[in-house]
Coordinates of C-alpha atoms in Angstrom, one line a residue:
M19 CA 99.6 87.5 154.0
K20 CA 102.4 89.9 154.8
S21 CA 103.5 94.0 155.8
L22 CA 105.7 95.7 155.5
K23 CA 105.6 99.0 158.2
C24 CA 105.1 102.8 156.4
A25 CA 104.5 106.7 157.4
A26 CA 102.3 109.3 155.8
Y27 CA 102.6 113.0 156.8
S28 CA 98.9 115.5 156.2
D29 CA 97.0 116.4 159.2
G30 CA 100.0 114.0 161.4
L31 CA 101.7 111.0 161.6
K32 CA 99.9 107.8 160.5
I33 CA 101.9 104.7 160.8
I34 CA 101.2 102.8 157.3
E35 CA 100.7 99.4 157.8
V36 CA 102.1 98.1 153.3
E37 CA 100.3 94.7 153.0
S38 CA 100.3 92.1 150.0
T39 CA 98.9 89.0 149.0
F40 CA 99.1 87.0 146.2
S41 CA 95.5 85.7 144.9
R42 CA 94.3 83.3 141.8
G43 CA 93.5 85.7 138.5
L44 CA 94.5 87.3 135.6
P45 CA 97.7 88.6 136.7
G46 CA 97.9 91.5 138.1
F47 CA 99.1 94.3 139.8
S48 CA 96.9 96.8 141.9
I49 CA 96.5 98.8 144.7
V50 CA 94.4 100.6 146.6
G51 CA 94.2 102.0 150.5
L52 CA 92.4 105.3 149.1
A53 CA 95.9 105.7 147.4
G54 CA 97.0 108.9 145.6
A55 CA 98.0 109.5 142.3
S56 CA 101.2 109.6 143.4
I57 CA 100.7 106.0 144.7
K58 CA 99.1 104.9 142.2
E59 CA 102.1 105.4 139.8
S60 CA 104.2 103.6 141.9
A61 CA 103.2 100.3 140.0
E62 CA 104.8 101.1 136.6
R63 CA 108.1 102.4 138.6
V64 CA 108.1 99.1 140.7
K65 CA 107.6 96.8 137.6
A66 CA 111.0 99.0 135.6
A67 CA 112.9 98.1 138.9
L68 CA 111.8 95.1 139.9
L69 CA 112.2 93.8 135.2
A70 CA 115.7 95.8 135.8
L71 CA 116.8 92.6 138.8
N72 CA 115.9 89.9 136.4
F73 CA 112.9 89.3 138.4
S74 CA 110.1 87.9 136.7
F75 CA 106.9 88.8 138.3
P76 CA 104.6 85.4 139.3
A77 CA 101.5 84.4 137.7
Q78 CA 99.1 85.8 139.8
K79 CA 96.9 88.6 140.5
I80 CA 99.1 90.9 143.8
T81 CA 97.4 94.0 145.6
I82 CA 99.1 95.4 147.7
N83 CA 96.6 97.9 150.6
L84 CA 97.7 99.9 151.9
S85 CA 96.2 99.8 155.5
P86 CA 94.5 101.9 157.4
S87 CA 92.3 101.4 153.8
D88 CA 90.4 104.6 154.8
L89 CA 92.8 107.0 155.2
P90 CA 93.8 109.2 152.0
K91 CA 97.5 109.1 151.3
S92 CA 100.1 110.0 149.1
G93 CA 103.9 110.6 148.4
S94 CA 105.8 108.2 145.9
H95 CA 108.4 107.5 149.3
F96 CA 105.5 104.3 149.5
D97 CA 108.2 102.6 146.2
L98 CA 110.4 100.9 148.4
A99 CA 108.3 99.0 151.0
I100 CA 105.9 98.0 147.4
A101 CA 108.9 96.4 144.9
L102 CA 110.5 95.0 148.1
L103 CA 106.9 92.7 149.5
I104 CA 106.8 91.2 145.9
A105 CA 109.9 90.6 145.7
L106 CA 110.3 88.7 148.8
Q107 CA 107.2 86.4 148.8
K108 CA 108.9 83.3 149.6
S109 CA 110.7 84.9 152.1
P110 CA 109.2 83.3 155.7
N111 CA 109.2 86.4 158.2
L112 CA 110.1 89.8 157.5
D113 CA 110.0 91.6 160.7
K114 CA 108.3 94.7 161.5
I115 CA 111.0 97.4 160.3
F116 CA 110.2 100.7 159.1
V117 CA 111.1 100.8 155.2
F118 CA 110.7 104.3 152.8
G119 CA 112.2 104.9 149.3
E120 CA 110.8 106.5 146.3
L121 CA 112.5 103.2 143.0
G122 CA 114.6 104.7 140.2
L123 CA 114.0 103.1 137.3
D124 CA 116.9 101.1 137.1
G125 CA 116.0 100.6 140.5
S126 CA 118.1 102.8 142.7
I127 CA 116.5 104.2 145.9
K128 CA 115.8 107.8 146.5
S129 CA 114.5 110.3 148.8
T130 CA 112.1 111.9 148.8
A131 CA 111.7 115.7 150.0
N132 CA 109.0 115.7 152.8
L133 CA 111.7 111.5 154.8
F134 CA 112.9 114.0 156.6
S135 CA 110.3 115.4 158.5
I136 CA 108.8 112.0 158.9
L137 CA 111.6 110.4 160.1
L138 CA 111.4 113.5 162.4
F139 CA 107.9 112.8 163.8
L140 CA 108.2 108.7 163.5
S141 CA 110.6 109.3 166.6
T142 CA 108.6 111.4 168.8
S143 CA 105.8 108.8 168.3
V144 CA 107.7 105.3 168.3
S145 CA 110.2 104.2 170.7
R146 CA 113.7 103.1 169.0
A147 CA 112.4 102.2 166.0
K148 CA 113.8 100.3 163.2
V149 CA 114.1 102.5 160.0
L150 CA 115.9 101.9 156.3
V151 CA 116.2 104.1 154.6
P152 CA 117.4 105.7 151.3
H153 CA 121.6 105.7 152.0
E154 CA 121.1 109.9 150.6
I155 CA 120.0 110.6 153.6
A156 CA 121.4 107.8 155.9
Q157 CA 123.6 109.3 157.7
K158 CA 121.3 112.6 158.9
A159 CA 119.0 110.3 159.8
S160 CA 122.0 109.0 161.6
M161 CA 121.4 111.8 164.3
I162 CA 117.9 111.9 165.1
P163 CA 117.5 110.4 168.5
N164 CA 115.2 106.9 169.1
L165 CA 115.7 106.3 165.8
E166 CA 118.3 103.2 164.8
I167 CA 119.0 103.7 161.0
Y168 CA 120.0 101.0 158.6
G169 CA 120.7 102.3 155.0
V170 CA 120.6 100.6 151.6
S171 CA 121.7 103.1 147.5
N172 CA 119.4 99.9 145.4
L173 CA 116.6 97.5 145.5
K174 CA 119.7 94.4 144.9
E175 CA 120.7 95.9 148.4
A176 CA 118.0 96.4 150.5
I177 CA 116.3 92.0 149.2
N178 CA 119.7 91.8 150.6
F179 CA 118.8 93.6 154.3
F180 CA 116.4 91.0 154.8
Q181 CA 117.8 88.0 154.1
D182 CA 121.1 88.6 155.0
D183 CA 121.3 88.8 158.2
E184 CA 125.9 89.9 158.0
F185 CA 124.8 92.6 155.3
A186 CA 121.9 94.0 157.5
S187 CA 124.5 94.6 160.3
S188 CA 127.1 96.6 158.1
C189 CA 124.1 99.4 156.6
V190 CA 124.0 100.5 160.1
F191 CA 124.1 104.2 160.2
K192 CA 125.5 105.2 164.2
N193 CA 125.9 108.9 164.1
S194 CA 124.9 111.4 166.9
H195 CA 124.6 115.0 166.5
P196 CA 127.3 116.6 168.3
L197 CA 124.4 118.6 170.0
F198 CA 122.9 115.6 171.9
Q199 CA 126.0 115.1 174.2
N200 CA 125.9 117.9 176.1
V201 CA 122.8 117.6 178.0
I202 CA 121.5 118.3 181.5
D203 CA 119.6 116.0 183.4
I204 CA 117.0 117.1 185.6
N205 CA 115.1 115.1 187.8
G206 CA 115.6 112.1 185.8
E207 CA 115.0 114.3 181.6
S208 CA 118.0 114.7 179.6
Y209 CA 117.6 118.6 178.1
V210 CA 120.2 120.8 175.8
P211 CA 120.6 124.5 177.6
N212 CA 121.6 127.0 175.3
Q213 CA 124.7 128.7 175.9
N214 CA 124.9 130.8 172.0
F215 CA 124.8 134.5 173.5
E216 CA 124.7 135.6 169.8
L217 CA 122.3 139.4 170.6
D218 CA 123.0 139.9 175.0
F219 CA 120.8 142.0 177.9
S220 CA 123.8 144.2 178.0
D221 CA 123.6 145.9 174.8
V222 CA 120.2 147.3 176.4
L223 CA 121.4 150.2 178.6
G224 CA 119.4 151.0 181.4
Q225 CA 115.1 149.5 181.8
S226 CA 115.9 147.3 185.0
R227 CA 112.5 147.1 184.7
A228 CA 112.0 145.4 181.6
K229 CA 114.6 143.4 182.5
R230 CA 112.9 142.1 185.5
A231 CA 110.1 141.1 183.3
C232 CA 111.7 139.5 180.3
L233 CA 113.2 137.8 183.3
I234 CA 110.4 136.2 185.4
A235 CA 108.5 135.8 181.8
A236 CA 111.2 133.6 180.2
V237 CA 111.9 131.9 184.0
G238 CA 107.7 130.5 182.5
M239 CA 107.1 131.3 178.7
H240 CA 104.6 134.4 180.1
N241 CA 103.0 136.3 177.2
I242 CA 104.7 139.8 176.6
I243 CA 103.9 143.5 175.8
F244 CA 106.1 146.4 175.9
E245 CA 104.9 149.5 175.3
G246 CA 107.3 152.9 175.5
S247 CA 108.1 155.5 173.1
P248 CA 110.7 155.1 169.8
G249 CA 113.9 153.9 170.2
C250 CA 113.8 152.7 173.9
G251 CA 115.0 148.9 173.7
K252 CA 111.7 147.5 173.3
S253 CA 112.8 145.1 170.3
M254 CA 115.3 144.6 171.3
C255 CA 114.2 143.9 174.4
A256 CA 111.4 140.7 172.8
K257 CA 114.2 139.7 170.9
R258 CA 117.0 138.6 173.3
L259 CA 114.9 137.4 174.8
V260 CA 114.9 133.7 173.8
Y261 CA 118.7 133.6 174.3
I262 CA 117.8 132.5 178.1
L263 CA 114.8 130.9 177.7
P264 CA 114.8 128.3 179.9
P265 CA 116.7 125.2 177.5
Q266 CA 115.0 122.6 175.5
S267 CA 114.5 118.8 176.2
L268 CA 115.1 116.0 173.0
S269 CA 111.5 116.3 172.0
E270 CA 111.4 119.9 172.2
I271 CA 113.8 120.2 169.4
L272 CA 112.5 116.9 167.2
N273 CA 109.1 119.1 167.4
T274 CA 110.6 122.0 165.7
A275 CA 112.5 120.5 163.7
A276 CA 109.6 118.7 162.0
Y277 CA 107.2 122.0 162.1
R278 CA 110.3 122.9 160.0
S279 CA 111.0 121.2 157.9
L280 CA 107.2 121.1 157.2
S281 CA 108.2 124.9 155.5
L282 CA 110.3 123.5 153.4
Q283 CA 112.3 126.0 155.6
D284 CA 116.9 124.1 157.2
S285 CA 115.8 121.3 159.7
E286 CA 118.8 121.3 161.2
F287 CA 118.8 120.9 165.1
S288 CA 119.7 123.6 167.8
A289 CA 120.0 124.0 172.0
L290 CA 118.5 127.4 171.2
R291 CA 114.7 128.4 170.6
V292 CA 113.1 129.1 167.4
F293 CA 112.5 132.9 167.2
R294 CA 109.3 134.2 164.4
A295 CA 108.4 137.7 164.1
P296 CA 105.9 138.4 161.0
H297 CA 105.8 141.9 159.5
H298 CA 102.6 143.4 160.7
T299 CA 102.2 143.1 156.7
S300 CA 102.1 139.6 156.7
T301 CA 98.4 137.6 156.3
K302 CA 96.1 135.6 158.0
S303 CA 97.2 132.0 156.1
S304 CA 101.3 132.9 156.9
I305 CA 101.1 132.8 160.5
F306 CA 98.4 130.5 161.3
G307 CA 98.4 128.3 158.3
G308 CA 95.5 126.5 156.0
G309 CA 95.6 128.2 152.9
S310 CA 95.7 126.8 150.1
S311 CA 96.1 123.8 151.3
V312 CA 95.3 122.5 154.8
A313 CA 98.8 121.3 156.5
K314 CA 99.8 124.0 155.1
I315 CA 102.1 125.4 159.0
G316 CA 102.1 128.9 159.3
E317 CA 104.2 130.5 162.7
A318 CA 102.1 130.7 165.5
A319 CA 102.3 126.4 164.5
L320 CA 106.3 127.4 164.1
A321 CA 106.8 129.0 166.9
N322 CA 105.8 126.8 169.1
A323 CA 108.6 126.3 171.8
G324 CA 110.1 129.6 171.0
V325 CA 109.0 132.4 170.9
L326 CA 106.7 134.4 168.9
F327 CA 106.6 138.3 168.0
F328 CA 104.7 141.0 167.1
D329 CA 106.7 145.0 166.1
E330 CA 104.2 147.3 165.6
F331 CA 101.6 144.9 167.7
V332 CA 98.5 147.1 166.4
H333 CA 99.6 148.0 162.6
F334 CA 98.2 144.0 162.2
P335 CA 95.3 143.7 160.7
K336 CA 92.0 143.4 163.6
Q337 CA 91.3 139.8 162.6
I338 CA 95.4 138.7 162.4
I339 CA 95.7 140.4 166.0
E340 CA 91.7 138.3 167.4
S341 CA 92.3 135.0 165.6
L342 CA 95.5 134.9 168.4
R343 CA 93.0 134.1 171.1
E344 CA 93.3 130.5 170.4
P345 CA 96.7 129.8 170.2
L346 CA 97.0 132.4 173.0
E347 CA 94.5 130.6 175.8
D348 CA 94.5 126.8 174.1
H349 CA 98.1 126.7 172.6
K350 CA 96.9 124.9 169.7
I351 CA 96.0 125.2 166.6
H352 CA 92.6 124.0 164.4
I353 CA 93.1 124.4 160.9
S354 CA 90.3 122.6 159.7
R355 CA 88.9 122.5 155.5
V356 CA 85.9 119.9 154.0
N357 CA 87.4 116.3 154.3
S358 CA 90.6 117.6 156.7
K359 CA 92.2 118.9 159.9
I360 CA 94.8 119.2 161.4
T361 CA 96.7 121.0 165.2
Y362 CA 99.5 122.4 165.9
D363 CA 100.5 123.0 169.2
T364 CA 101.5 126.7 169.8
K365 CA 103.4 126.8 173.2
F366 CA 105.1 129.7 172.7
L367 CA 105.7 132.8 174.7
F368 CA 104.3 135.9 172.4
A369 CA 105.9 139.4 173.0
A370 CA 104.7 142.3 171.2
A371 CA 105.5 146.2 171.2
L372 CA 103.2 148.7 170.1
N373 CA 104.1 153.2 170.7
P374 CA 101.7 154.6 173.2
C375 CA 100.5 156.4 170.1
P376 CA 100.4 157.4 166.4
C377 CA 103.4 159.3 166.4
G378 CA 104.8 157.8 169.8
N379 CA 105.4 160.4 171.5
L380 CA 102.8 159.7 174.3
L381 CA 105.0 159.3 177.5
S382 CA 107.8 161.2 176.7
Q383 CA 109.2 164.1 178.7
E384 CA 110.5 166.1 176.4
L385 CA 109.4 165.1 173.4
N386 CA 105.3 166.2 172.4
C387 CA 102.8 164.1 171.6
R388 CA 100.8 165.5 167.7
C389 CA 98.2 163.2 168.7
S390 CA 94.6 164.1 168.7
E391 CA 92.1 162.3 172.0
N392 CA 90.6 161.3 169.3
E393 CA 93.4 159.7 167.5
I394 CA 95.0 158.3 170.6
K395 CA 91.8 156.3 171.1
N396 CA 91.0 155.1 168.1
Y397 CA 95.1 153.6 168.0
K398 CA 94.6 151.8 171.8
S399 CA 90.8 150.4 170.5
R400 CA 92.4 148.0 168.4
L401 CA 93.5 145.5 170.9
S402 CA 90.7 144.4 172.1
E403 CA 89.9 143.0 176.1
P404 CA 90.3 139.5 176.2
I405 CA 93.1 140.4 173.8
L406 CA 94.2 142.6 176.9
D407 CA 93.7 140.5 179.5
R408 CA 96.4 137.2 177.7
M409 CA 98.8 139.1 178.1
D410 CA 101.6 137.6 181.0
L411 CA 103.0 140.8 181.8
Y412 CA 102.5 144.4 180.8
V413 CA 105.6 146.3 180.7
Q414 CA 106.1 150.5 180.1
M415 CA 109.6 150.9 179.0
E416 CA 111.2 153.5 180.7
E417 CA 112.4 157.1 178.6
V418 CA 116.2 156.6 177.1
S419 CA 118.8 159.0 179.5
K420 CA 121.9 159.8 179.0
D421 CA 122.9 158.3 182.7
D422 CA 121.6 154.5 181.4
R423 CA 123.8 151.9 182.7
S424 CA 124.6 147.6 180.8
D425 CA 123.6 146.0 184.4
I426 CA 122.9 142.7 183.3
T427 CA 123.6 140.2 180.7
S428 CA 122.0 137.2 179.1
K429 CA 124.0 134.7 180.9
Q430 CA 124.2 135.7 184.2
M431 CA 120.4 135.8 183.1
S432 CA 120.2 132.3 181.7
D433 CA 121.5 131.1 184.7
L434 CA 118.7 132.7 186.8
V435 CA 116.3 131.3 184.7
L436 CA 118.4 127.9 184.7
K437 CA 117.7 127.9 188.4
A438 CA 113.6 128.9 188.2
F439 CA 113.7 125.9 185.7
K440 CA 115.2 123.4 188.4
F441 CA 113.3 124.1 191.4
Q442 CA 109.9 123.7 189.1
K443 CA 110.8 120.6 187.8
M444 CA 112.4 119.2 190.6
R445 CA 108.4 119.4 192.5
G446 CA 107.1 117.2 189.8
Q447 CA 106.1 120.2 187.3
A448 CA 105.8 119.3 183.6
E449 CA 104.5 122.5 181.5
L450 CA 106.2 125.8 182.4
N451 CA 104.7 128.1 184.7
G452 CA 103.0 130.2 181.9
K453 CA 101.5 127.6 180.5
L454 CA 99.9 125.2 183.3
S455 CA 96.6 123.9 182.6
D456 CA 93.4 124.8 186.1
A457 CA 95.1 121.8 187.7
D458 CA 97.9 122.0 187.6
I459 CA 97.5 125.2 189.2
A460 CA 95.4 124.8 191.7
K461 CA 98.2 121.8 192.3
F462 CA 101.4 124.4 192.1
C463 CA 99.9 128.0 192.9
L464 CA 100.1 127.5 196.6
C465 CA 99.9 131.0 198.2
D466 CA 100.4 131.7 201.7
D467 CA 97.1 133.5 203.5
V468 CA 98.3 137.0 203.3
A469 CA 99.7 136.2 200.1
K470 CA 95.7 135.2 199.0
E471 CA 94.3 138.5 201.1
I472 CA 96.2 140.3 198.8
L473 CA 94.9 138.8 195.6
N474 CA 90.6 139.0 196.9
T475 CA 91.4 142.0 198.2
A476 CA 93.4 142.8 193.7
V477 CA 90.4 140.8 192.4
S478 CA 87.4 143.7 194.0
R479 CA 89.5 146.4 193.5
Y480 CA 90.6 146.4 189.7
H481 CA 87.2 143.9 188.9
L482 CA 89.6 140.7 188.4
S483 CA 88.6 138.0 185.5
Q484 CA 89.2 134.9 186.0
R485 CA 91.4 134.6 183.8
A486 CA 93.3 137.1 185.0
I487 CA 93.0 135.9 188.4
K488 CA 95.0 132.8 187.5
K489 CA 97.7 134.9 185.3
V490 CA 98.9 136.6 188.2
L491 CA 99.0 132.9 190.2
K492 CA 101.0 131.9 187.2
V493 CA 102.8 134.6 186.9
A494 CA 103.4 135.0 191.1
R495 CA 105.0 131.3 190.8
S496 CA 107.6 132.2 188.9
I497 CA 108.3 134.7 190.1
A498 CA 108.6 132.5 194.0
D499 CA 110.2 130.2 191.6
L500 CA 113.1 132.5 191.1
E501 CA 113.4 133.1 194.5
Q502 CA 113.3 129.4 195.3
S503 CA 110.2 129.9 197.5
K504 CA 107.9 126.9 198.0
L505 CA 104.5 129.0 198.3
I506 CA 103.8 132.7 196.6
Q507 CA 104.1 134.7 198.8
K508 CA 102.7 138.6 199.3
A509 CA 105.6 140.1 197.5
H510 CA 105.5 137.4 195.0
I511 CA 101.0 138.5 194.5
L512 CA 102.5 142.6 194.8
E513 CA 104.7 142.0 191.6
A514 CA 102.8 140.7 189.4
L515 CA 99.8 142.4 190.0
S516 CA 102.0 145.8 189.2
F517 CA 102.9 143.9 185.7
R518 CA 98.8 143.8 184.8
A519 CA 97.5 146.3 181.9
R520 CA 95.2 148.9 183.3
S521 CA 92.5 150.2 181.7

C-alpha cells in the first residue's frame, strides 16, 4: 500500500491520507472513504489523463481510500494524488508530500476555486509542509510563509517529480511576499506593522474624549460604542480605528486571507487589519454565516482580528443584535446543522454608532428634540442590558463647535498603541487585553491597594456585574499599558469607570 497526503476544507481543515492498493481480482477502479460526487467523477478524469500518457492499467483491482474514511469529502483537487498513486505503483517510496490538482482529460493539471484557501489553512496547521500544486497557482502559493511549494503543469511532469530528483529541484518556487520582509520582532515573535494611514484622525476636529477612547480601544481591541448627534463624527472615529490597531502576527495575516478566500473575495495579504461594516438591512446568515451552507462564512468571522462596525446600531433587527452575545463573549461563533458543524474565530473589535434618540437632537443644546418620552424609551430599549454590558467603552460624543481643531494624527496614535503593545508582549501576554481569559485577568490585571478600594466602591455603588468588573479591569489594564505601568493604579480605574455605560 502506498499513500500521499492531501487536505480538504468543509467544517475546518482536515488532513487526508490518499491510499492505494492493487489486489487480485477482476480489473476495476473504485474510490472509497465517503467520497462525494466530485471525487467519484475523478475516476474518469484519472483514466483519461493516464491513457493520454499511454499508461497501461494493470489487470488488477485498484482501490483508492481517502482516510479518515468516516469524514465526508468533496473537491476535484484530489485528482492528481489519485493518478500519481496509480502511475507510481512500482516506486519504492513516495515522499510524505501534499499533492493538489485537478486533472484535464489530456493530462494537464489545473487549480480549483478553493485551493488557495486550503493552502492558507495548511500553512497555519503544518510546519514547513512540502506541497506539489498546479503551475498556474505555484507563484502565488509560494508567497505563503511556512510552505515549500513545487509546481508542475501536467501529469507527466508530476510523475517525473517523484522519479527524478534533479527535475524535482527545478520545480521549486521561492517567492517571498514584500509584506513579510518588513517585520518587527517583539519578544521572539514577528509582527507586521501598518504604515497605511489613508483615513487619519487628524480629519476629526475636536472630540478629544472620543479619540482617547479610540486609543484605549485600539490598545486592547476593546468593544466601543459611540452615541451622539448626527454629524458629530461617530462613523469617522469608527472607520479610523482599524488604522491604529496593534500590528498583526504572521498567523493573523494568513488566517484573515484564508477567511476572505472562503467567501470568494480577494485574498491578498495586507498589513492593515480587516474592517467590515454590514448595513442594518443585512440578513442574519450574511452576518453570522450558515444559511444554505454550514461552511458559509459571515461578516462576524470575516472581521476576525479586525473591526466589525455596526452603524445605526439600533436599526439592526433585534435578533441580530442579541445574536452578538456569543461572538462578543466567547470570541467564537458556532454554526451547527444536522450533519455538520463549524467554528470560526471572532476576536474582533466591535464598534457601534447610534443617535441618542430617533430624531438625533436629544443631546443638542442648539436644536430641539422632536421625540416624545415614549419614543425615546422605545428607541433605547432596542439595546438590552446584556448587550450593553458587553461593551467595554461607551462614548458620548461632544457637540460640534466652530472652534474645534485637530489635535492628534493616526500616526501618533499608532505609535502609542505599538509602544503599549510591546509592553503587553514583554510581560508574556499572548492575547490583547480585551480578549483576556479569566485566568489571564487574574495574572495580568493586578491593581495596587488604592485601585482595589476604588473598584470595590464602584461595584457597590453602581451594582456592577461580574462581567462589568472584568471589563473595567481589562480597560484599566490598557490605560496602564499606555503609561507603561506594571500595576493598575487609581487613575486608571477611575478613567475605565468613566467609560462605562450608565443605565
